[in-house]
Amino acid sequence: MRRPTIVDIARVAGVSKGAVSYALNGKPGVSERTRQRILDIARDLGWAPSGPARALSPGGRVGAVGLVVDRPAHALGVEPFFMQLVSGIEAELTVAGVDLVLHVTEDQEAELAAYRRWAAERRVDGVILVDLRVDDPRVGEVEELPLPAVVLGGPEGAGGLPCLHSDEAAAMREVVRYLAALGHRGIARIAGPEGFRHTRDRTRAFRAAAEEAGVARTRTVHADYTGEAATRATRRLLALAERPTALVYDNDLMAVAGLGVAREMGVDVPSQLSIVAWDDSVLCGLVRPSLTAIVRDTVSSGREAARMLLGRVAGDGVVSRQAPPGELHPRASTGPLAP
Amino acid sequence: MRRPTIVDIARVAGVSKGAVSYALNGKPGVSERTRQRILDIARDLGWAPSGPARALSPGGRVGAVGLVVDRPAHALGVEPFFMQLVSGIEAELTVAGVDLVLHVTEDQEAELAAYRRWAAERRVDGVILVDLRVDDPRVGEVEELPLPAVVLGGPEGAGGLPCLHSDEAAAMREVVRYLAALGHRGIARIAGPEGFRHTRDRTRAFRAAAEEAGVARTRTVHADYTGEAATRATRRLLALAERPTALVYDNDLMAVAGLGVAREMGVDVPSQLSIVAWDDSVLCGLVRPSLTAIVRDTVSSGREAARMLLGRVAGDGVVSRQAPPGELHPRASTGPLAP
DNA sequence: CGTGAAAGCTGAACCGGTTAAGAACGCGGC
DNA sequence: GCCGCGTTCTTAACCGGTTCAGCTTTCACG
């Protein structure tokens, strides 16, 4: 049984295929009676529009958008962020009947190649850029391509692309003030890779917030979001003569790793060390002590980013927006210092 | 600047577009000289084949395959399994120039709708089915559809679809023997949802292995892979009069949750309770004590499944295969019972 | 009753490829 | 000199939609 086409519908209805096209797309050009008859026949035949055929027509859309994730596979596995983001994006795309094409790359060059290929072969109608870097080559490249895009991050460094940015500084202030109020005067931050824009934003915000809150000793060390790197970094920090009394991690996985190191080194959490995770997932609630975390609504960000991209693809004027800032959810891993 | 098409190439080369098509596809019908000239021109113009146009031709392929993940978003976030699987699939697809379309659904009906839509609208060339269920409606449905598919799981219940199955029984035997050797005589298993085929396979294997190893008291309770469900189940098990001395969890996230409960209830791991996780991720190595786990090479399974699907799409006769069984990696969460 | 406009529909071109059928050509053999 | 054949290329149809130009038919209006 061949897929039915509009020609089959036209034959049954006794009209031309042009008329069928008008009827099915709700465009003027056919009478209401005829339209209804054609719709009924289409339903009876189980007709569905051919994606490739639609895309081929002048001005046609492919009905898919792309997302490239450029992080090593093993790191990705346990990063709740991406799957949450994907669910959010998906939720929004599904109602529009648009598919999500996902690509996992090992380096940035491969990521750029993916965008170029998608544009050249017309595989997607647009892309969402995540993990904005300092001097990110993707922005310029994608702007050149006939490929609508929105950036999750920014607004600095997003070039002319509309972006969904979040106020990292506000959340950071909340964290630092909270820790300062608990009596902490030595706070270290185990950050993500230095190359990421949001890492740099947070680092700046961290310093500013610490100064404002009167926290004398701060320090930022960089890791790569993996547990191993966080383990090494935490060991070094806890071995310092004047060791920090509070640690802020740039993702929850690293915070879990830090918790393990503290345990291993006999440093009690939270009486001797407070730990804060940036980004919350079920993980934070499962480990003991449970982790205080900055909670962002990643699913909603995904939805919003998808919505913006669909707008761009449709040709609407899309403006950058701000996502609600993360909120601090105190749990068992933070507290006042034991005397 | 419009995307160049083969007509542009034909014009520059002074030949017909048919000749260009033959040349670009390595088919006979043009001289070697002409072919080379056409290839050079194509490169100079930056030509790339239009996906939609290719797909539209009779017998044409879309150049994409689909994967539906039917698990709640929050559970998915931290499940390393899927992202690992996706990376593996991706790695194989990329070399073939095929894209991966990912869809996250909230229920099985939505999943079925996705397959139907993909087939009807020709959005993908084939699909990979994961999380095979007992009496899975997807198998019959997809077999009816003009949509090549392979199953990750089985072989029972995969119907006529080729599958990549793993020997759950072998791994289960290894776990049970190991725990029995450590002196455990009461082993409980916190399994995934009863509806999953692999859950049932493991449950059967668990009973058989326990009998074989002389483990008298066994018990399987079902959870849904989330930390919350595992927390509840673990609490109940540890509150039993004759409480089990070893717990086997069907994924690593639940094992982490179980570890938290043990801690909370003052049950020491591993001296009073041993914990085994099925599926290993960085998580298992990060928590304290680190978790003994069954390690499967999920990335390779993804690669293999993708390879099989590409074979099916190409029309090759693809036969079911067995993935290498999981292996037990003992860590700190298992040990002999304290006297 | 003639005229103009709007409604409703048809025919054909077009998107960018693939491919079957056929034409032009050179060449060897008889 | 003619025939048959293989090579190389062209022509045209086809995939399944969209859309524009134009042709009827109907109908209101003067």
XYZ file of C-alpha atoms (C1' of nucleotides) in Angstrom:
738
model
C 0.000 0.000 0.000
C 1.593 3.197 -1.249
C 1.398 6.358 0.814
C -1.539 8.375 -0.495
C -0.636 11.674 -2.134
C -2.646 14.734 -2.932
C -3.045 13.373 -6.456
C -4.943 10.403 -5.022
C -7.151 12.790 -3.085
C -7.676 14.914 -6.184
C -8.713 11.883 -8.206
C -11.239 10.725 -5.605
C -12.604 14.230 -5.128
C -12.705 14.885 -8.845
C -10.759 18.107 -8.583
C -7.251 19.261 -9.499
C -4.339 18.780 -7.143
C -4.024 22.521 -6.847
C -7.478 22.689 -5.325
C -6.544 19.912 -2.919
C -3.489 21.821 -1.811
C -5.546 24.929 -1.128
C -8.110 22.956 0.788
C -5.602 21.135 2.954
C -3.704 24.266 3.861
C -6.731 26.325 4.779
C -6.016 28.791 2.024
C -8.690 30.602 0.040
C -9.404 29.323 -3.417
C -11.924 26.559 -2.754
C -15.495 26.654 -1.511
C -16.229 25.560 2.022
C -18.206 22.578 0.722
C -15.344 21.354 -1.438
C -12.809 21.955 1.297
C -14.757 19.836 3.708
C -15.155 17.063 1.155
C -11.422 17.087 0.451
C -10.564 17.045 4.140
C -12.852 14.075 4.641
C -11.288 12.182 1.781
C -7.802 12.991 3.063
C -8.732 11.634 6.436
C -10.272 8.513 4.948
C -7.202 7.825 2.861
C -4.934 8.436 5.815
C -3.068 11.120 3.998
C -0.172 12.990 5.590
C 1.991 15.603 3.891
C 5.380 14.429 2.710
C 8.070 16.233 4.625
C 10.614 16.178 1.813
C 8.083 17.380 -0.756
C 6.988 20.238 1.467
C 10.572 21.215 2.092
C 11.400 21.188 -1.573
C 8.809 23.714 -2.581
C 10.107 27.266 -2.846
C 10.090 28.776 0.611
C 9.306 25.421 2.145
C 10.425 24.429 5.602
C 12.095 21.176 6.527
C 10.189 20.893 9.781
C 13.215 20.183 11.943
C 15.643 22.162 14.032
C 19.091 21.154 15.175
C 20.956 21.077 18.442
C 24.629 20.291 18.697
C 26.090 19.233 21.994
C 29.839 19.528 22.091
C 30.915 17.739 25.208
C 32.645 14.427 25.667
C 30.198 11.531 25.741
C 31.045 10.333 29.214
C 30.616 13.788 30.702
C 27.338 14.160 28.940
C 25.884 10.973 30.260
C 25.242 12.209 33.702
C 24.701 15.886 32.988
C 21.055 16.381 33.732
C 21.175 19.768 32.094
C 21.085 18.554 28.535
C 18.345 16.036 28.790
C 16.227 18.561 30.616
C 16.946 21.110 27.958
C 16.097 18.608 25.274
C 12.793 17.739 26.915
C 11.906 21.392 27.098
C 12.803 22.046 23.494
C 10.939 18.934 22.434
C 7.828 19.881 24.325
C 7.599 23.100 22.379
C 8.554 21.638 19.014
C 6.072 18.796 19.274
C 3.049 21.062 19.293
C 4.397 22.710 16.133
C 5.047 19.334 14.491
C 8.732 20.085 14.245
C 11.428 17.484 14.882
C 14.641 17.860 16.837
C 17.863 16.704 15.249
C 20.520 16.050 17.852
C 24.199 15.866 17.181
C 26.940 15.025 19.652
C 30.409 16.164 18.634
C 33.863 15.701 20.039
C 35.275 19.090 19.186
C 34.294 22.503 18.028
C 35.436 22.010 14.462
C 33.031 19.089 14.150
C 30.308 21.277 15.550
C 30.931 23.948 12.946
C 30.964 21.296 10.253
C 27.563 20.128 11.452
C 26.057 23.586 11.059
C 27.584 23.985 7.631
C 26.296 20.628 6.525
C 22.828 21.245 7.906
C 22.651 24.538 6.069
C 24.126 23.240 2.818
C 22.008 20.100 2.677
C 18.934 21.777 4.123
C 18.532 19.268 6.910
C 17.155 21.708 9.477
C 15.374 25.053 9.476
C 17.379 26.509 12.339
C 19.630 25.768 15.277
C 19.953 26.502 18.962
C 23.450 27.349 20.135
C 24.376 26.349 23.663
C 27.522 26.675 25.761
C 28.554 30.019 24.369
C 32.305 30.508 24.490
C 34.479 33.546 24.784
C 35.161 34.658 21.185
C 32.920 31.900 19.988
C 33.599 31.180 16.301
C 30.158 29.639 15.925
C 28.370 32.940 16.211
C 30.059 34.559 13.236
C 29.893 31.386 11.236
C 26.223 30.774 11.818
C 25.372 34.397 11.113
C 26.909 33.960 7.665
C 24.939 30.802 6.993
C 21.350 30.856 5.749
C 20.412 29.239 9.050
C 18.235 30.989 11.617
C 19.654 30.581 15.104
C 19.087 31.544 18.690
C 21.635 31.468 21.472
C 21.060 30.047 24.903
C 23.334 32.331 26.881
C 24.795 35.709 26.270
C 23.807 38.465 25.768
C 27.462 39.378 25.438
C 29.122 37.538 22.623
C 25.906 36.507 20.942
C 26.580 38.906 18.095
C 23.457 39.719 16.179
C 21.713 36.537 17.207
C 18.725 36.736 19.525
C 19.478 35.060 22.796
C 17.864 33.752 25.926
C 20.181 34.850 28.693
C 20.007 34.402 32.403
C 21.135 36.685 35.158
C 23.990 34.682 36.595
C 25.018 37.599 38.775
C 21.760 37.656 40.715
C 21.985 33.979 41.603
C 25.636 34.300 42.453
C 24.899 37.174 44.788
C 22.311 35.068 46.528
C 24.766 32.230 47.034
C 27.570 34.399 48.325
C 25.349 36.408 50.647
C 23.899 33.218 52.039
C 27.303 31.700 52.696
C 28.581 34.935 54.181
C 25.583 35.063 56.482
C 26.466 31.567 57.655
C 29.839 32.917 58.652
C 31.964 31.753 55.764
C 34.921 33.971 54.931
C 36.850 31.658 52.637
C 34.842 30.547 49.614
C 36.238 28.691 46.645
C 34.516 28.030 43.401
C 35.117 24.995 41.236
C 34.088 26.392 37.896
C 33.497 25.023 34.452
C 36.032 25.488 31.654
C 37.416 28.973 31.386
C 36.436 29.204 27.751
C 32.733 29.256 28.439
C 31.088 32.599 28.496
C 28.837 31.774 31.406
C 31.843 30.582 33.368
C 33.428 33.967 32.939
C 30.188 35.754 33.776
C 29.889 33.787 36.977
C 33.520 34.349 37.881
C 33.107 38.084 37.588
C 29.849 37.960 39.518
C 31.495 35.813 42.175
C 34.249 38.304 42.778
C 31.878 41.244 42.849
C 29.453 39.510 45.180
C 32.224 38.463 47.539
C 33.557 41.978 47.773
C 30.077 43.311 48.374
C 29.421 40.733 51.093
C 32.743 41.255 52.754
C 34.101 37.785 52.013
C 37.843 38.213 52.134
C 39.242 35.054 50.622
C 37.810 33.839 47.352
C 39.268 31.715 44.684
C 38.098 30.225 41.425
C 39.660 27.090 39.968
C 38.630 25.587 36.684
C 37.535 22.048 35.982
C 35.680 20.526 33.042
C 32.378 19.521 34.609
C 33.528 15.932 35.079
C 33.739 14.194 38.414
C 37.414 13.384 38.009
C 38.491 16.965 37.467
C 36.341 18.122 40.355
C 37.850 15.424 42.562
C 41.360 16.603 41.831
C 40.490 20.260 42.283
C 38.696 19.619 45.563
C 41.593 17.609 46.965
C 43.953 20.432 46.232
C 41.675 23.031 47.781
C 41.075 21.038 50.955
C 44.778 20.434 51.336
C 45.580 24.150 51.473
C 46.925 25.572 54.691
C 44.106 28.071 54.869
C 41.473 25.899 53.345
C 38.159 27.336 52.214
C 35.133 26.628 54.360
C 32.665 26.710 51.514
C 32.817 25.349 47.973
C 30.590 26.361 45.086
C 30.520 23.997 42.123
C 29.457 24.952 38.619
C 27.389 21.823 38.151
C 25.855 19.213 40.383
C 27.997 16.338 39.229
C 31.154 18.088 40.373
C 29.491 18.901 43.669
C 28.769 15.213 44.231
C 32.404 14.477 43.501
C 33.446 17.169 45.973
C 31.239 15.647 48.621
C 33.025 12.326 48.130
C 36.418 13.953 48.511
C 35.401 15.734 51.701
C 34.255 12.450 53.131
C 37.454 10.745 52.096
C 39.539 13.462 53.746
C 37.551 13.411 56.939
C 36.091 16.865 56.455
C 32.537 16.908 57.720
C 29.828 18.468 55.593
C 28.311 20.817 56.631
C 29.880 21.420 60.035
C 33.370 21.956 58.613
C 32.607 22.573 54.971
C 29.595 23.848 53.074
C 28.920 22.757 49.527
C 26.708 24.429 46.934
C 25.865 22.984 43.527
C 24.943 25.091 40.534
C 22.094 23.363 38.763
C 19.887 20.992 40.536
C 18.884 17.510 39.524
C 17.469 14.563 41.398
C 21.064 13.787 42.207
C 21.309 16.634 44.689
C 18.438 15.252 46.701
C 19.711 11.698 46.656
C 23.215 11.993 48.016
C 23.833 12.416 51.748
C 24.020 15.070 52.915
C 21.668 16.371 50.260
C 23.119 19.238 48.294
C 22.161 22.862 48.529
C 21.755 23.966 44.942
C 20.945 26.762 42.566
C 17.810 25.634 40.820
C 17.133 26.795 37.300
C 14.140 25.788 35.312
C 16.060 24.249 32.470
C 12.996 22.658 30.924
C 11.316 26.045 30.628
C 14.465 27.570 29.171
C 14.406 24.852 26.543
C 10.785 25.613 25.775
C 11.449 29.311 25.498
C 14.511 28.864 23.318
C 12.540 26.586 21.018
C 9.725 29.081 20.874
C 12.136 31.832 19.927
C 13.738 29.713 17.252
C 10.386 28.788 15.728
C 9.619 32.492 15.617
C 12.852 33.214 13.792
C 12.251 30.398 11.361
C 8.810 31.807 10.646
C 10.478 35.130 9.932
C 9.128 36.995 12.929
C 11.217 39.609 14.597
C 12.489 37.824 17.664
C 14.063 39.789 20.475
C 16.423 38.560 23.138
C 14.858 37.682 26.442
C 15.952 37.022 29.950
C 15.226 33.704 31.605
C 14.216 33.793 35.258
C 17.325 33.710 37.438
C 18.272 30.594 39.360
C 17.097 30.295 42.933
C 18.960 28.967 45.896
C 17.473 25.824 47.429
C 19.214 25.230 50.740
C 19.524 21.600 51.754
C 21.767 19.708 54.130
C 25.170 20.461 52.633
C 25.384 24.027 53.874
C 25.359 25.418 57.378
C 27.162 27.549 59.888
C 30.713 26.616 60.725
C 31.191 24.538 63.858
C 33.094 26.598 66.414
C 23.844 33.894 -2.563
C 21.560 31.000 -3.453
C 22.600 27.458 -2.681
C 24.168 26.071 -5.850
C 22.244 23.221 -7.488
C 23.264 20.639 -9.999
C 21.777 22.847 -12.688
C 24.363 25.481 -11.821
C 27.081 22.875 -12.089
C 25.682 21.652 -15.392
C 25.658 25.162 -16.793
C 29.272 25.805 -15.817
C 30.409 22.415 -17.077
C 28.396 22.735 -20.259
C 26.659 19.401 -19.813
C 23.160 18.286 -18.874
C 22.073 17.927 -15.277
C 21.669 14.189 -15.789
C 25.362 13.920 -16.556
C 26.140 15.907 -13.432
C 24.053 13.565 -11.330
C 25.875 10.542 -12.727
C 29.221 12.140 -12.101
C 28.487 13.182 -8.538
C 27.145 9.780 -7.574
C 29.991 7.787 -9.026
C 27.689 6.059 -11.470
C 28.698 5.010 -14.970
C 27.509 7.172 -17.807
C 30.177 9.860 -17.970
C 33.814 9.746 -18.975
C 36.454 9.944 -16.301
C 37.612 13.299 -17.632
C 34.162 14.820 -17.482
C 33.483 13.358 -14.066
C 36.604 14.946 -12.671
C 35.754 18.268 -14.207
C 32.261 18.153 -12.729
C 33.565 17.191 -9.309
C 35.985 20.109 -9.417
C 33.252 22.534 -10.347
C 30.980 21.164 -7.631
C 33.726 21.707 -5.087
C 34.435 25.203 -6.333
C 30.794 26.166 -6.152
C 30.471 24.667 -2.700
C 27.712 22.379 -3.789
C 26.036 19.969 -1.400
C 23.102 17.723 -2.232
C 19.722 18.909 -1.039
C 18.398 16.467 1.510
C 14.744 17.050 0.688
C 15.343 16.714 -3.052
C 17.262 13.483 -2.601
C 14.563 12.114 -0.366
C 11.850 12.991 -2.822
C 13.262 10.979 -5.681
C 11.753 7.532 -6.063
C 13.569 5.196 -3.710
C 15.330 8.133 -2.085
C 16.370 8.160 1.543
C 15.729 10.950 3.991
C 19.118 10.557 5.633
C 17.835 10.483 9.192
C 16.802 7.869 11.703
C 14.619 8.283 14.749
C 14.839 7.420 18.394
C 11.974 7.845 20.800
C 12.636 7.942 24.498
C 9.532 7.364 26.531
C 10.473 8.259 30.065
C 9.520 11.210 32.211
C 11.827 14.164 31.641
C 13.087 14.402 35.191
C 14.009 10.719 35.295
C 15.764 11.055 31.996
C 17.957 13.885 33.043
C 20.228 11.879 35.166
C 20.004 8.539 33.388
C 23.426 8.161 31.860
C 22.171 5.279 29.778
C 20.409 7.375 27.172
C 23.041 9.931 26.514
C 25.620 7.188 26.211
C 23.364 5.338 23.834
C 22.808 8.492 21.836
C 26.539 9.157 21.579
C 27.096 5.647 20.323
C 24.338 5.857 17.761
C 25.555 9.271 16.671
C 29.124 8.124 16.255
C 28.017 5.527 13.758
C 25.485 7.689 11.957
C 27.899 10.549 11.506
C 30.262 8.574 9.308
C 27.299 7.675 7.112
C 26.124 11.278 6.981
C 22.846 10.355 8.619
C 21.132 12.490 11.250
C 19.491 11.406 14.466
C 16.023 12.670 15.250
C 15.277 12.453 18.934
C 11.853 12.523 20.454
C 10.976 12.528 24.134
C 7.440 11.418 24.917
C 5.353 11.267 28.035
C 3.449 8.096 27.289
C 3.382 5.151 24.986
C 0.517 6.451 22.881
C 2.565 9.517 22.044
C 5.456 7.265 21.138
C 3.313 5.269 18.732
C 2.012 8.508 17.262
C 5.586 9.584 16.646
C 6.372 6.445 14.655
C 3.203 6.818 12.650
C 3.927 10.409 11.903
C 7.518 9.741 10.941
C 6.415 7.024 8.559
C 3.511 8.971 7.107
C 5.441 12.194 6.622
C 8.668 10.449 5.661
C 10.705 12.214 8.294
C 13.084 9.325 9.000
C 14.318 6.234 7.194
C 14.105 3.965 10.204
C 13.877 3.785 13.972
C 15.558 2.144 16.912
C 13.201 0.772 19.533
C 14.422 0.788 23.121
C 12.894 -0.285 26.425
C 11.031 -3.250 25.026
C 7.904 -4.023 27.017
C 6.030 -7.195 27.683
C 3.434 -7.436 24.881
C 4.862 -4.303 23.412
C 2.343 -2.710 21.039
C 5.138 -0.886 19.252
C 6.544 -4.023 17.682
C 3.388 -4.980 15.809
C 2.673 -1.398 14.934
C 6.106 -0.671 13.547
C 6.171 -3.931 11.625
C 3.041 -2.762 9.812
C 4.555 0.593 8.988
C 6.868 1.130 6.020
C 9.568 1.940 8.555
C 12.663 -0.228 8.980
C 13.396 -0.826 12.644
C 15.746 -2.597 14.968
C 15.140 -3.403 18.600
C 17.590 -2.841 21.394
C 16.589 -5.708 23.622
C 14.783 -8.961 23.104
C 15.149 -11.392 21.463
C 11.832 -12.468 22.956
C 9.044 -10.100 22.065
C 10.893 -8.448 19.231
C 8.615 -10.140 16.726
C 10.123 -10.190 13.281
C 12.390 -7.229 13.953
C 16.116 -7.774 14.134
C 17.400 -7.053 17.591
C 20.540 -6.435 19.551
C 20.008 -8.362 22.739
C 22.194 -8.842 25.752
C 22.555 -11.831 27.984
C 21.071 -10.457 31.177
C 21.164 -13.901 32.750
C 24.926 -14.185 32.565
C 25.487 -10.886 34.296
C 22.843 -11.688 36.872
C 24.509 -15.004 37.636
C 27.773 -13.202 38.174
C 26.199 -10.778 40.615
C 24.373 -13.418 42.621
C 27.330 -15.768 42.795
C 29.538 -12.941 43.935
C 27.131 -11.889 46.671
C 26.615 -15.501 47.736
C 30.365 -15.951 47.955
C 30.514 -12.935 50.258
C 28.110 -14.764 52.531
C 24.858 -13.065 51.643
C 21.770 -15.216 51.994
C 19.086 -12.553 51.763
C 19.236 -10.573 48.537
C 16.598 -8.147 47.366
C 16.352 -6.547 44.002
C 14.910 -3.113 43.338
C 13.898 -3.573 39.759
C 12.649 -1.322 37.004
C 8.983 -1.251 36.016
C 7.406 -4.654 35.666
C 6.270 -3.899 32.163
C 9.757 -3.835 30.711
C 10.919 -6.972 29.042
C 14.447 -6.705 30.371
C 13.071 -6.287 33.863
C 11.259 -9.582 33.507
C 14.286 -11.263 31.992
C 16.396 -10.142 34.894
C 13.793 -11.189 37.439
C 13.701 -14.689 36.028
C 17.475 -14.798 35.869
C 17.674 -13.526 39.425
C 15.474 -16.318 40.762
C 17.314 -18.966 38.790
C 20.739 -17.693 39.804
C 19.739 -17.491 43.465
C 18.467 -21.039 43.463
C 21.615 -22.212 41.770
C 23.824 -20.363 44.229
C 21.886 -21.535 47.255
C 20.597 -18.114 48.236
C 17.485 -18.846 50.232
C 15.737 -15.514 50.581
C 15.272 -13.423 47.490
C 12.770 -10.809 46.653
C 12.111 -8.452 43.783
C 10.260 -5.176 44.225
C 9.502 -2.820 41.407
C 10.286 0.853 41.133
C 10.379 3.216 38.168
C 14.084 4.038 37.903
C 13.619 7.292 39.809
C 15.353 8.120 43.038
C 12.098 8.726 44.890
C 10.656 5.333 44.110
C 13.927 3.652 45.018
C 14.033 5.565 48.273
C 10.591 4.339 49.276
C 11.315 0.768 48.242
C 14.614 0.706 50.073
C 13.089 2.065 53.263
C 10.508 -0.675 53.240
C 13.062 -3.379 52.602
C 15.412 -2.205 55.339
C 12.534 -2.026 57.800
C 11.653 -5.698 57.385
C 12.137 -7.991 60.346
C 14.414 -10.206 58.344
C 15.982 -7.547 56.277
C 18.080 -8.387 53.211
C 21.830 -8.000 53.490
C 22.371 -7.185 49.860
C 20.448 -4.995 47.440
C 20.686 -5.071 43.675
C 19.315 -2.028 41.831
C 18.281 -1.984 38.201
C 20.019 1.316 37.500
C 22.677 3.387 39.123
C 20.476 6.290 40.063
C 18.306 4.069 42.245
C 21.410 2.577 43.799
C 22.574 6.036 44.793
C 19.187 6.656 46.356
C 19.450 3.363 48.209
C 22.816 4.334 49.544
C 21.305 7.512 50.939
C 18.538 5.594 52.675
C 20.977 3.152 54.238
C 22.947 6.057 55.614
C 19.805 7.687 56.922
C 18.743 4.491 58.680
C 22.142 3.920 60.199
C 22.847 0.813 58.163
C 26.511 0.722 57.249
C 27.539 -0.036 53.698
C 29.203 -2.429 53.115
C 29.652 -4.006 56.563
C 25.923 -4.435 57.144
C 24.566 -4.058 53.656
C 25.990 -4.591 50.197
C 24.737 -2.574 47.232
C 25.083 -3.367 43.541
C 24.077 -1.062 40.717
C 23.091 -2.257 37.274
C 24.665 0.078 34.751
C 27.646 2.078 35.591
C 28.219 5.752 35.129
C 30.617 8.237 36.607
C 28.083 8.511 39.379
C 29.005 5.109 40.791
C 32.596 6.152 41.231
C 31.749 9.512 42.764
C 29.513 8.622 45.675
C 30.945 7.230 48.899
C 31.241 4.349 49.265
C 31.697 3.951 45.536
C 29.205 1.572 44.024
C 29.878 -1.915 42.773
C 28.218 -2.054 39.383
C 27.428 -4.087 36.327
C 29.210 -2.328 33.531
C 27.818 -2.501 30.041
C 29.326 -0.822 27.061
C 26.309 1.253 26.196
C 28.150 3.390 23.683
C 29.131 0.317 21.688
C 25.603 -1.015 21.845
C 24.433 2.247 20.384
C 26.986 1.991 17.617
C 26.008 -1.554 16.818
C 22.288 -0.809 16.859
C 22.867 2.107 14.502
C 24.940 -0.067 12.213
C 22.208 -2.667 12.109
C 19.572 -0.066 11.358
C 21.609 1.457 8.544
C 21.904 -2.038 7.126
C 18.160 -2.521 7.250
C 17.542 0.846 5.679
C 19.913 -0.084 2.869
C 17.890 -3.244 2.378
C 20.524 -5.665 3.575
C 19.484 -8.779 5.412
C 20.248 -7.894 8.999
C 20.307 -10.620 11.608
C 19.879 -10.279 15.331
C 23.043 -10.141 17.357
C 24.063 -10.458 20.937
C 25.812 -7.616 22.689
C 28.612 -8.543 25.059
C 27.193 -9.254 28.528
C 27.673 -6.790 31.344
C 30.584 -7.310 33.669
C 30.715 -6.907 37.408
C 33.014 -4.162 38.624
C 33.364 -4.546 42.384
C 33.904 -1.319 44.271
C 33.451 -0.262 47.857
C 29.737 -0.865 48.297
C 29.955 -4.635 48.527
C 31.765 -6.838 50.975
C 31.405 -9.666 53.426
C 28.951 -9.256 56.276
C 30.363 -8.074 59.552
C 29.957 -10.832 62.168
C -29.331 43.438 -20.357
C -24.549 44.525 -20.271
C -20.601 45.015 -17.348
C -17.238 44.213 -13.758
C -15.716 41.835 -10.026
C -15.309 38.112 -7.091
C -15.370 33.226 -6.243
C -13.962 28.694 -7.503
C -11.309 25.952 -9.928
C -7.701 24.215 -13.546
C -3.256 23.850 -15.784
C 1.340 24.321 -15.571
C 5.638 25.673 -13.713
C 8.718 24.998 -10.038
C 11.657 23.163 -6.074
C 16.428 19.792 -6.798
C 17.481 15.875 -7.291
C 17.378 10.506 -9.827
C 16.936 7.544 -13.601
C 15.020 5.183 -17.772
C 15.075 5.689 -22.607
C 17.158 7.185 -26.479
C 20.431 9.807 -29.571
C 25.027 10.787 -31.408
C 29.364 9.184 -32.152
C 33.525 6.540 -32.907
C 35.250 2.110 -33.952
C 36.096 -2.587 -35.403
C 34.665 -6.321 -38.394
C 32.856 -8.102 -42.541
C 30.395 0.989 -47.207
C 27.461 -0.813 -43.947
C 26.293 -2.929 -39.634
C 26.416 -3.621 -34.824
C 28.058 -2.212 -30.491
C 29.750 0.261 -26.509
C 30.584 4.756 -24.670
C 29.053 9.176 -23.531
C 25.826 12.261 -23.103
C 20.868 14.393 -23.497
C 15.998 14.420 -22.893
C 12.274 13.932 -20.252
C 9.602 11.881 -16.729
C 9.119 11.463 -11.913
C 9.003 12.128 -6.723
C 4.866 15.223 -3.871
C 3.996 19.072 -2.757
C 3.099 24.844 -3.534
C 1.694 28.657 -6.072
C 0.816 31.792 -9.869
C -1.745 32.991 -13.992
C -5.751 32.472 -16.193
C -10.325 30.605 -17.333
C -15.338 29.893 -16.133
C -19.233 30.754 -13.690
C -22.026 33.364 -10.772
C -23.899 37.444 -9.150
C -24.599 42.353 -7.907
C -25.240 46.666 -9.787
C -26.451 50.347 -12.877
